[in-house]
Short mmCIF file of C-alpha atoms in Angstrom, two decimals:
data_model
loop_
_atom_site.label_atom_id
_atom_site.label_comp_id
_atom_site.label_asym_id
_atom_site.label_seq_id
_atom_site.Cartn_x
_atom_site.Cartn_y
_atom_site.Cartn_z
CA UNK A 1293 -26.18 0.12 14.50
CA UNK A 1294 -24.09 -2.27 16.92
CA UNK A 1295 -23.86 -5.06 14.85
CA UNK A 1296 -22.20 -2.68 12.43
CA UNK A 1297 -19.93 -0.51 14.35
CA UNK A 1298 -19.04 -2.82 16.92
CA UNK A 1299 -15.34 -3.75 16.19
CA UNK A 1300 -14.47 -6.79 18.03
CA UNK A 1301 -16.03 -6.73 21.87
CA UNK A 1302 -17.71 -9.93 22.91
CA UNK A 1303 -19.36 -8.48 25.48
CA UNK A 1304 -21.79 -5.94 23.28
CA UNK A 1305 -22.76 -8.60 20.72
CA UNK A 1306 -22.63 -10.07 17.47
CA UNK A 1307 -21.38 -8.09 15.13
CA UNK A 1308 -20.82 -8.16 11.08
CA UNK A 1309 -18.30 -10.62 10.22
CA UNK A 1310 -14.70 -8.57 10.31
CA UNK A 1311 -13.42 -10.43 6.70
CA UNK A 1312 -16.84 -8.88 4.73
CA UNK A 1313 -16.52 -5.65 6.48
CA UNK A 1314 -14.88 -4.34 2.81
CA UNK A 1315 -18.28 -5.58 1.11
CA UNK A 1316 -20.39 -3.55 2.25
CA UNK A 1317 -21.99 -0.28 0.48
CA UNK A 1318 -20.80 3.12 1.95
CA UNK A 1319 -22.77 6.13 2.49
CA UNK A 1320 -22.34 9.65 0.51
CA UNK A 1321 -20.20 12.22 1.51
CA UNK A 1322 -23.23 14.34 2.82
CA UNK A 1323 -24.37 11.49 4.88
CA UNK A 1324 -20.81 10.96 6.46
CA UNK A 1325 -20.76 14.37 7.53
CA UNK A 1326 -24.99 13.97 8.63
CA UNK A 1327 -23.94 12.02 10.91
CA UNK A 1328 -20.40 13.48 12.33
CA UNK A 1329 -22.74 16.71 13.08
CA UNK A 1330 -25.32 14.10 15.13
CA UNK A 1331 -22.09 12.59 17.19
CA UNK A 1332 -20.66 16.13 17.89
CA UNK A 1333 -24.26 17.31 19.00
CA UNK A 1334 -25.07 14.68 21.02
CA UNK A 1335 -21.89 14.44 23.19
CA UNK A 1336 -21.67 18.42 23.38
CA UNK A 1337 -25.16 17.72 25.17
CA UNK A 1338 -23.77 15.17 27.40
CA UNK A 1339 -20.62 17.71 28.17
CA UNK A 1340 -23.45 20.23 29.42
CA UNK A 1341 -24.55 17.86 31.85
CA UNK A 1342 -23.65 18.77 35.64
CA UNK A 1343 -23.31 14.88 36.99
CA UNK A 1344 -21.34 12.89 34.77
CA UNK A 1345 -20.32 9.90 36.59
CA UNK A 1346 -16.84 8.93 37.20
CA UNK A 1347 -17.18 5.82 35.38
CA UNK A 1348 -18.29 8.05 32.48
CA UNK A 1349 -15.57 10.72 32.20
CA UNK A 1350 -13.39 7.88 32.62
CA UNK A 1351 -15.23 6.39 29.45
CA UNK A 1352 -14.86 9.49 27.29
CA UNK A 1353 -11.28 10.09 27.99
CA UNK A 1354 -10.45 6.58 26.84
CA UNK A 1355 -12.71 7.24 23.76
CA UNK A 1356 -11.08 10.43 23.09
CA UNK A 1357 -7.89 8.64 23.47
CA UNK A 1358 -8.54 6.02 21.14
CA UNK A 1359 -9.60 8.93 18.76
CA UNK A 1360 -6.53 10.08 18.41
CA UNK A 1361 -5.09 6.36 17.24
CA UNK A 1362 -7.61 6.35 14.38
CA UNK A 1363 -6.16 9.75 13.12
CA UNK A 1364 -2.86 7.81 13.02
CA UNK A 1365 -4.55 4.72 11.30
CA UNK A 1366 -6.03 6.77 8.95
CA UNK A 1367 -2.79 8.13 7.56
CA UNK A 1368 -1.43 4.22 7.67
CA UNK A 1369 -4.30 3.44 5.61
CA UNK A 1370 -4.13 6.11 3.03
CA UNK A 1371 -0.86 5.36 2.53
CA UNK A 1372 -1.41 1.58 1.94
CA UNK A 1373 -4.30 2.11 -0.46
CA UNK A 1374 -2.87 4.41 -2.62
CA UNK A 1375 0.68 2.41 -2.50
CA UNK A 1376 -1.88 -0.77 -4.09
CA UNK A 1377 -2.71 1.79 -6.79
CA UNK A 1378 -0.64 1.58 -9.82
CA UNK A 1379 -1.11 5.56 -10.36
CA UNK A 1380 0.77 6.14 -7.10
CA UNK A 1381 -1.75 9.32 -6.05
CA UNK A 1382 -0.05 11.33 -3.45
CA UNK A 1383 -1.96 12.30 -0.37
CA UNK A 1384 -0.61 15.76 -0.89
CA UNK A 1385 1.99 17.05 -2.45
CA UNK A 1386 5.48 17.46 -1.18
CA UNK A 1387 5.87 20.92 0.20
CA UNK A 1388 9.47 21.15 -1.63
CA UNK A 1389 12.47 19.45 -3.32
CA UNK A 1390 13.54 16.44 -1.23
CA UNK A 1391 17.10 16.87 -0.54
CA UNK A 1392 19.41 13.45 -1.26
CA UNK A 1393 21.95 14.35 0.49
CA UNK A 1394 24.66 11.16 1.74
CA UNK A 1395 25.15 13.00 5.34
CA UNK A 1396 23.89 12.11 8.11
CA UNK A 1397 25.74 12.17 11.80
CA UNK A 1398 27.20 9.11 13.15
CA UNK A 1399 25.68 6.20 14.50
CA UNK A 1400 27.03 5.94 18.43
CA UNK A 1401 26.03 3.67 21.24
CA UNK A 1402 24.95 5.69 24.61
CA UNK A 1403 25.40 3.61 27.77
CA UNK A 1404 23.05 3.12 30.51
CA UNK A 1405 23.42 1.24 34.06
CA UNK A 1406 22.04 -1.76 34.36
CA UNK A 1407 20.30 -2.90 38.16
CA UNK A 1408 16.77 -2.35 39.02
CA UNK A 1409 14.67 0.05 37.33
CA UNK A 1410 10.83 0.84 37.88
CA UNK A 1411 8.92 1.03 34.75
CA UNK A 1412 5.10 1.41 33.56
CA UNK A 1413 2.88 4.47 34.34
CA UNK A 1414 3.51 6.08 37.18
CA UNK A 1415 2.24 9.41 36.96
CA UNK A 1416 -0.79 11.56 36.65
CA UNK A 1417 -2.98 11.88 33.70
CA UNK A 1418 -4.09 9.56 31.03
CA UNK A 1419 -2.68 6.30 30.22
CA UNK A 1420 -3.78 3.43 28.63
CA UNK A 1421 -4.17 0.17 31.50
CA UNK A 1422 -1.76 -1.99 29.24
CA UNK A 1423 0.72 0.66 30.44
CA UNK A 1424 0.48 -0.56 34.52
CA UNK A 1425 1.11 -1.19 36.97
CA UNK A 1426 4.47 0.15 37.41
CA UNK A 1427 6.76 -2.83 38.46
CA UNK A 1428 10.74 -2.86 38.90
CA UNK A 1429 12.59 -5.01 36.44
CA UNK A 1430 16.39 -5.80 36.76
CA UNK A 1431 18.31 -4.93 33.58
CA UNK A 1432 21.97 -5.79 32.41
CA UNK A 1433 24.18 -2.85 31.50
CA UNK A 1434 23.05 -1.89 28.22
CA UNK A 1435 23.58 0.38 25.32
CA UNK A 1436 21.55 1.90 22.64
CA UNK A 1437 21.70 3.54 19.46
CA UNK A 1438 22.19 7.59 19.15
CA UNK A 1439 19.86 7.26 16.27
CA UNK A 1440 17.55 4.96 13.80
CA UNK A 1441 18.85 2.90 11.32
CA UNK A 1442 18.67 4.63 7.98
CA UNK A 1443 17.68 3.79 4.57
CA UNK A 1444 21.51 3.93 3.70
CA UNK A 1445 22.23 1.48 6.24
CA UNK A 1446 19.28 -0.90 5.17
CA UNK A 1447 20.69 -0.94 1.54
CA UNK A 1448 23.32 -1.96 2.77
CA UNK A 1449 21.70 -5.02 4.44
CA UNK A 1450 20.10 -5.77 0.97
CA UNK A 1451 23.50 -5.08 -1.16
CA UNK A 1452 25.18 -7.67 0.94
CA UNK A 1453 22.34 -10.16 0.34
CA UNK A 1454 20.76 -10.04 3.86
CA UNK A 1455 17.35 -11.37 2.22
CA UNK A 1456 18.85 -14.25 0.78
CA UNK A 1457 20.75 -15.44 4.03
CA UNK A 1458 18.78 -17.39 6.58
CA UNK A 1459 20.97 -17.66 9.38
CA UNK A 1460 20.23 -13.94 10.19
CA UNK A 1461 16.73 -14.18 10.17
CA UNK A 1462 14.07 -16.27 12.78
CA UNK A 1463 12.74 -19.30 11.48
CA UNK A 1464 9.27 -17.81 11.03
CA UNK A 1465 10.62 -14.78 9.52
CA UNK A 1466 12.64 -16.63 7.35
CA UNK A 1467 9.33 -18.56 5.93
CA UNK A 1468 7.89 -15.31 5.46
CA UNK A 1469 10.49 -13.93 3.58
CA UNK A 1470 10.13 -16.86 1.07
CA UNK A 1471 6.25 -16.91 0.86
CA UNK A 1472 6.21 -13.59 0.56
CA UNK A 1473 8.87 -12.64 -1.63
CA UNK A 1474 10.40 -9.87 0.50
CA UNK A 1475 13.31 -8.55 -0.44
CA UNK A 1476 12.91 -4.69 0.36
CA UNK A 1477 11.05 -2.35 2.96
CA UNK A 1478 7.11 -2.28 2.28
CA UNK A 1479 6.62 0.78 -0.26
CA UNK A 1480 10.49 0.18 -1.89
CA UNK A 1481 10.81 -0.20 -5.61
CA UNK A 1482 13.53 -0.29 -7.91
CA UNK A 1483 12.86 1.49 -11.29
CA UNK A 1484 15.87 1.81 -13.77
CA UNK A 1485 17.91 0.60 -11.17
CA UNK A 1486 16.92 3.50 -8.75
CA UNK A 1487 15.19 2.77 -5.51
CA UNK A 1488 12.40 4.75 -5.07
CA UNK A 1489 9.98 4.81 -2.39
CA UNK A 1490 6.28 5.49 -1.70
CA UNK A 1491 4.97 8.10 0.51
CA UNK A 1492 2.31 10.12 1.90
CA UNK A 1493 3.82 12.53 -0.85
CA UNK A 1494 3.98 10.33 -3.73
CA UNK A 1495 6.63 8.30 -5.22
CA UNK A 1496 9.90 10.02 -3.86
CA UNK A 1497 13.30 8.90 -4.67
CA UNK A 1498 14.66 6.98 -1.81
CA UNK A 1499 16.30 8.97 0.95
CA UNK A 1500 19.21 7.22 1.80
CA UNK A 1501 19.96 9.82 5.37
CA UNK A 1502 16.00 9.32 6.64
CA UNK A 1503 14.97 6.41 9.08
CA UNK A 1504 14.00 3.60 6.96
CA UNK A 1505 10.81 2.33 8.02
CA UNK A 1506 7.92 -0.04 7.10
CA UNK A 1507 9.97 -2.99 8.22
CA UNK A 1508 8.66 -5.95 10.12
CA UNK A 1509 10.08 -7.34 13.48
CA UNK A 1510 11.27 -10.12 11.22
CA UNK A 1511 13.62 -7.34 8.93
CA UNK A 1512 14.35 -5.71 12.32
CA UNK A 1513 15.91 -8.70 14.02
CA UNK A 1514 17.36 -9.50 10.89
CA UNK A 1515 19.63 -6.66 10.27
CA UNK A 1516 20.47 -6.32 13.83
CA UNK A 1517 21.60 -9.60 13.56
CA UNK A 1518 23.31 -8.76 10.36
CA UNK A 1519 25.64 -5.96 12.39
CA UNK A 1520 25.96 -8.44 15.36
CA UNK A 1521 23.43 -6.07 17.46
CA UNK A 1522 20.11 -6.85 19.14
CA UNK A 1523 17.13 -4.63 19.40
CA UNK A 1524 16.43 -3.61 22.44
CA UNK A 1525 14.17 -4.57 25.24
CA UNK A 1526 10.98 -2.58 25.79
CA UNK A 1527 12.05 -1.64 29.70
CA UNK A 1528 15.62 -1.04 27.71
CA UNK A 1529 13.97 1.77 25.36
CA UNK A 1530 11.43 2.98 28.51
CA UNK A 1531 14.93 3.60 30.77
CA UNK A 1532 16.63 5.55 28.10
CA UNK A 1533 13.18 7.42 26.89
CA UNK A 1534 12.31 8.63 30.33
CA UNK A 1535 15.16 11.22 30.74
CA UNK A 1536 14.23 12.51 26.94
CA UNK A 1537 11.59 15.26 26.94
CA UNK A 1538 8.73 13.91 24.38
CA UNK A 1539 9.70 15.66 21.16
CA UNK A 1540 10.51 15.15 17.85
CA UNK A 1541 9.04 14.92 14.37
CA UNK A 1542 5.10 13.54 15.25
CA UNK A 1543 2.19 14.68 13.34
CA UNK A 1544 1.88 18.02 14.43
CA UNK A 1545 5.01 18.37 12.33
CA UNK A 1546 3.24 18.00 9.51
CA UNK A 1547 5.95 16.49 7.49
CA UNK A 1548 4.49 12.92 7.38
CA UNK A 1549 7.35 11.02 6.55
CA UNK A 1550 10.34 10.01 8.69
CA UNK A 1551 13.60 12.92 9.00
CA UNK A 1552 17.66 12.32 9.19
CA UNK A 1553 18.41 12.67 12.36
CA UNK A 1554 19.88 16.37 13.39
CA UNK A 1555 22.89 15.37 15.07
CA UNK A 1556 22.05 17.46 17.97
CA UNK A 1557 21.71 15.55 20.97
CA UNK A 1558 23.04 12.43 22.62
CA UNK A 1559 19.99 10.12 22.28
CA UNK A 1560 18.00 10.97 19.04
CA UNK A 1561 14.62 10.11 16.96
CA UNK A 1562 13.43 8.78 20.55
CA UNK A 1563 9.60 9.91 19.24
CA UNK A 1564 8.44 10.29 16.47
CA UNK A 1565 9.54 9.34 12.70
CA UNK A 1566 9.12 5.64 13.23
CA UNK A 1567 7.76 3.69 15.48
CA UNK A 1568 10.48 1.31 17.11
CA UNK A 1569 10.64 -2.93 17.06
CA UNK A 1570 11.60 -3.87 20.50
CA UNK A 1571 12.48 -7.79 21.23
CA UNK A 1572 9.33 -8.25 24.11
CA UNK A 1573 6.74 -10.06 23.25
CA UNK A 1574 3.23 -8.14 24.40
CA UNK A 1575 2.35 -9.38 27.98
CA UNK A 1576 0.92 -8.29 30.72
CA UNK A 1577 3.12 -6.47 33.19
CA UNK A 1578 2.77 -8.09 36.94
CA UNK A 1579 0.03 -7.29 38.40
CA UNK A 1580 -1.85 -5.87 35.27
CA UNK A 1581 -6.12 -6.82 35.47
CA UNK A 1582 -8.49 -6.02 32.50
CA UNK A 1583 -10.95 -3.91 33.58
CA UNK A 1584 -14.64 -5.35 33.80
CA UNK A 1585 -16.74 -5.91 30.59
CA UNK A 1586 -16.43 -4.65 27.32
CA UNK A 1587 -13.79 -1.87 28.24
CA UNK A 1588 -11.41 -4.73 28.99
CA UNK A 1589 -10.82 -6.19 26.04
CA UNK A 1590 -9.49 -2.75 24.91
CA UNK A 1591 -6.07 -4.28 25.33
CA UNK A 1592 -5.75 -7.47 27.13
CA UNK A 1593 -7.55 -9.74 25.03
CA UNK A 1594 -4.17 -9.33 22.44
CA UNK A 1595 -1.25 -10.11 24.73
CA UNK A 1596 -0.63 -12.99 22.70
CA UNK A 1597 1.38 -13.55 19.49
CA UNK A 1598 2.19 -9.54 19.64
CA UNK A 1599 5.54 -7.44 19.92
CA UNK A 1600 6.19 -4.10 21.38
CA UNK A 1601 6.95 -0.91 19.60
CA UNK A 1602 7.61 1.98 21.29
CA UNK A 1603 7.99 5.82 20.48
CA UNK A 1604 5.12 6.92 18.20
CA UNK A 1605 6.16 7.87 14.77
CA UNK A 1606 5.45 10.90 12.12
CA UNK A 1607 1.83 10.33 12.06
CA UNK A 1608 1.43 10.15 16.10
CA UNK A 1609 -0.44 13.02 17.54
CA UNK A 1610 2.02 14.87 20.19
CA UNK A 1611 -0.23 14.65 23.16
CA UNK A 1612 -0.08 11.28 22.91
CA UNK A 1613 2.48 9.71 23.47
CA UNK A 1614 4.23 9.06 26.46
CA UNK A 1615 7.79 7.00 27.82
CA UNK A 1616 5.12 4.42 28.79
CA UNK A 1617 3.31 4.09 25.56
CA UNK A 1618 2.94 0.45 24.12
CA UNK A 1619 2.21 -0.14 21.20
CA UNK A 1620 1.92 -3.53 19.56
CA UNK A 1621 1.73 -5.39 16.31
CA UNK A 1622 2.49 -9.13 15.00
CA UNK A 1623 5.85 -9.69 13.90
CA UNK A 1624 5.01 -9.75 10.15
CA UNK A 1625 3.08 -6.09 10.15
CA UNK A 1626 5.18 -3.38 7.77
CA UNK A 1627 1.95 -0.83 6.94
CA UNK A 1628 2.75 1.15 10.19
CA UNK A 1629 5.35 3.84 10.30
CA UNK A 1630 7.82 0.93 11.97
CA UNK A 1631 12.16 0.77 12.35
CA UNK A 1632 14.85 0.12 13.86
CA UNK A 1633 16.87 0.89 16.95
CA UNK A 1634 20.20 -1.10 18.01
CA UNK A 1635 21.09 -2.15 21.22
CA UNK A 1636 24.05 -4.28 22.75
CA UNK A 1637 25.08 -5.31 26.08
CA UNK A 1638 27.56 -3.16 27.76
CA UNK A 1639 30.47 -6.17 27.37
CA UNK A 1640 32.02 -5.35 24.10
CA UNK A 1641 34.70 -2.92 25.82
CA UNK A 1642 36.46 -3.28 29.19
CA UNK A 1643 39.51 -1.53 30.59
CA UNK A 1644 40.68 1.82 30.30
CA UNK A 1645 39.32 1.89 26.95
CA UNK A 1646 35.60 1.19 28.56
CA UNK A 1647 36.14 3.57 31.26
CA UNK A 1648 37.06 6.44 28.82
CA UNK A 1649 34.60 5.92 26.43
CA UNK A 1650 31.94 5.35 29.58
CA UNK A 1651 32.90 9.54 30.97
CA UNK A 1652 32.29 10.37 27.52
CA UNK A 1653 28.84 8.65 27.29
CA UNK A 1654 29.07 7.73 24.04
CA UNK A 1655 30.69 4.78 22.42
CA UNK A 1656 31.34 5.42 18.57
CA UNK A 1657 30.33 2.84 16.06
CA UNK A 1658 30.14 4.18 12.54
CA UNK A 1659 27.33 2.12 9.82
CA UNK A 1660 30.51 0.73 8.19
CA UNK A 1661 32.21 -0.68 11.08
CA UNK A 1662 28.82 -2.35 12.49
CA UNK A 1663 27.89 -3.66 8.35
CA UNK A 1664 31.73 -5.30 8.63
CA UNK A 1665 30.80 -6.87 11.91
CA UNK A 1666 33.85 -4.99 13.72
CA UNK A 1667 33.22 -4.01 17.29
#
């Protein structure tokens, strides 16, 4: 049973080869749910118990943690395997007409002070160890965007031929682009020269006022590049998040697919819809130590060739996510629920002008302006 079930830690044992994990036979239906009834009994019988160890209930939490990412995974995964079938099924139908409305409110940079700042967990409950210790870091003044990057927007990268020019992309993502033939989001497709899209619902014709998302770092980077932008730092995104209450369209929502922003509030789409690219690599903060045996290759043993997304996305559970929350993917992943946030240094503006627009706090940049490179 722990040759088959054991995922990737060393320290339990060998384990069935992760590249013929798809070959094997699957049980029934009635023996999936044999066995879920087992699970549940057994740990309800371990809940009864009157001297659970520390080191246990710590156990359990992270397990009931973890949990809650394969609920997300799951949805990633549907998604992806019905996307590979030419039928298109639709994981459910879509509760009613998608509107296609060209509206959606205007893209604005918020400032924030630079200096020192103290991120990583810092506070009690839950979080996962990749999230500590909390350190200070020492940022420039910055600015983000009000809201994601929308579809609209990203057609607009592709319209102008951003997939065919390689001085906005990074060398690697550049070779991808070519080996790959990328010239869309993951899940776009052009039929009768509409774009459509695939989702949780189906094909749907493609929203040009949602979030557009299944994008790799690589497309990221690129179209930030494109409007003469940068995406922002993960201690950027974890300055701004941390005076936003944790809200937004996660799964709870139930609407499994990324929503136009409102137009409500200053700083927008923080969590949920898509999960956001950052520009930091996955490393640990100063300070950070796995914890001892098997548990500690939970997270540490990937801080290498990874990049941080923060915010949690349409198919994120609500109670778990968190400012602190790292998540983390290679630069070339586009099955998660991933976009795009801009940033910029605070430099673009000085003066009266600056000071005016700082009292404000917001700095107006329509999609146009920042497609025709204007600051």
């Amino acid at each position: 049973m722990l040759y088959l079930f054991n995922s990737y830690y060393e320290a339990v044992g060998n384990r069935h080869p992760r590249a013929q994990r798809g070959l094997l036979s699957r049980p029934t239906v009635a023996e999936i749910y044999q066995y879920r009834d087992y699970v549940d009994e057994a740990m309800r019988s371990l809940f009864s118990s009157t001297d659970l160890s520390p080191k246990i209930t710590e156990l359990i939490t992270l397990g009931l943690h973890h949990e809650q990412q394969h609920q997300e995974l799951l949805l990633t995964d549907i998604k992806h395997i019905f996307a590979t079938n030419p039928l298109r099924p639709a994981y459910r139908p879509a509760a009613s007409k998608i509107s296609l409305a060209l509206v959606t409110s205007p893209l604005r940079f918020i400032e924030f002070s630079g200096g020192l700042h103290t991120i990583g967990h810092q506070q009690s409950g839950f979080a996962f160890d990749n999230e500590g210790p909390a350190h200070r870091v020492y940022l420039q003044d910055f600015s983000l965007a009000s809201r994601l990057v929308t579809n609209g927007e990203y057609l607009e990268f592709i319209e102008a031929g951003g997939y065919e020019k390689p001085e906005c992309w990074l060398s690697e993502g550049w070779a991808t682009v070519q080996t790959q033939r990328w010239n869309a989001p993951l899940y776009w497709e052009k039929i009768d020269g509409q774009w459509w899209e695939m989702t949780l619902m189906g094909m749907q014709p493609l929203n040009l006022t949602q979030p557009v998302c299944h994008v790799s770092l690589f497309e990221a980077d690129a179209f930030a590049n494109w409007c003469d932008r940068r995406l922002p730092t993960e201690a950027e995104w974890e300055v701004a998040a941390a005076r936003v209450a944790v809200s937004g369209n996660l799964l709870e929502g139930d609407r499994l697919h990324p929503h136009p922003a409102a137009g409500q509030a200053p700083l927008e789409q923080l969590y949920g819809d898509v999960w956001e690219w950052t520009q930091s690599a996955y490393q640990p903060y100063p300070g950070f130590r796995p914890a001892a045996g098997a548990v500690g290759e939970y997270n540490g043993k990937f801080m290498c060739n990874q990049t941080v997304l923060r915010g949690g996305s349409c198919a994120t559970p609500p109670g778990h996510i968190r400012p602190t929350y790292r998540n983390f993917f290679p630069a070339s992943t586009r099955w998660q629920f991933s976009g795009i946030r801009l940033a910029q240094y605070s430099i673009f503006l000085r003066g009266e002008a600056h000071a005016a627009l700082t009292r404000q706090g917001l700095i107006d940049h329509p999609c146009a302006s920042l497609a025709s490179k204007t600051l």
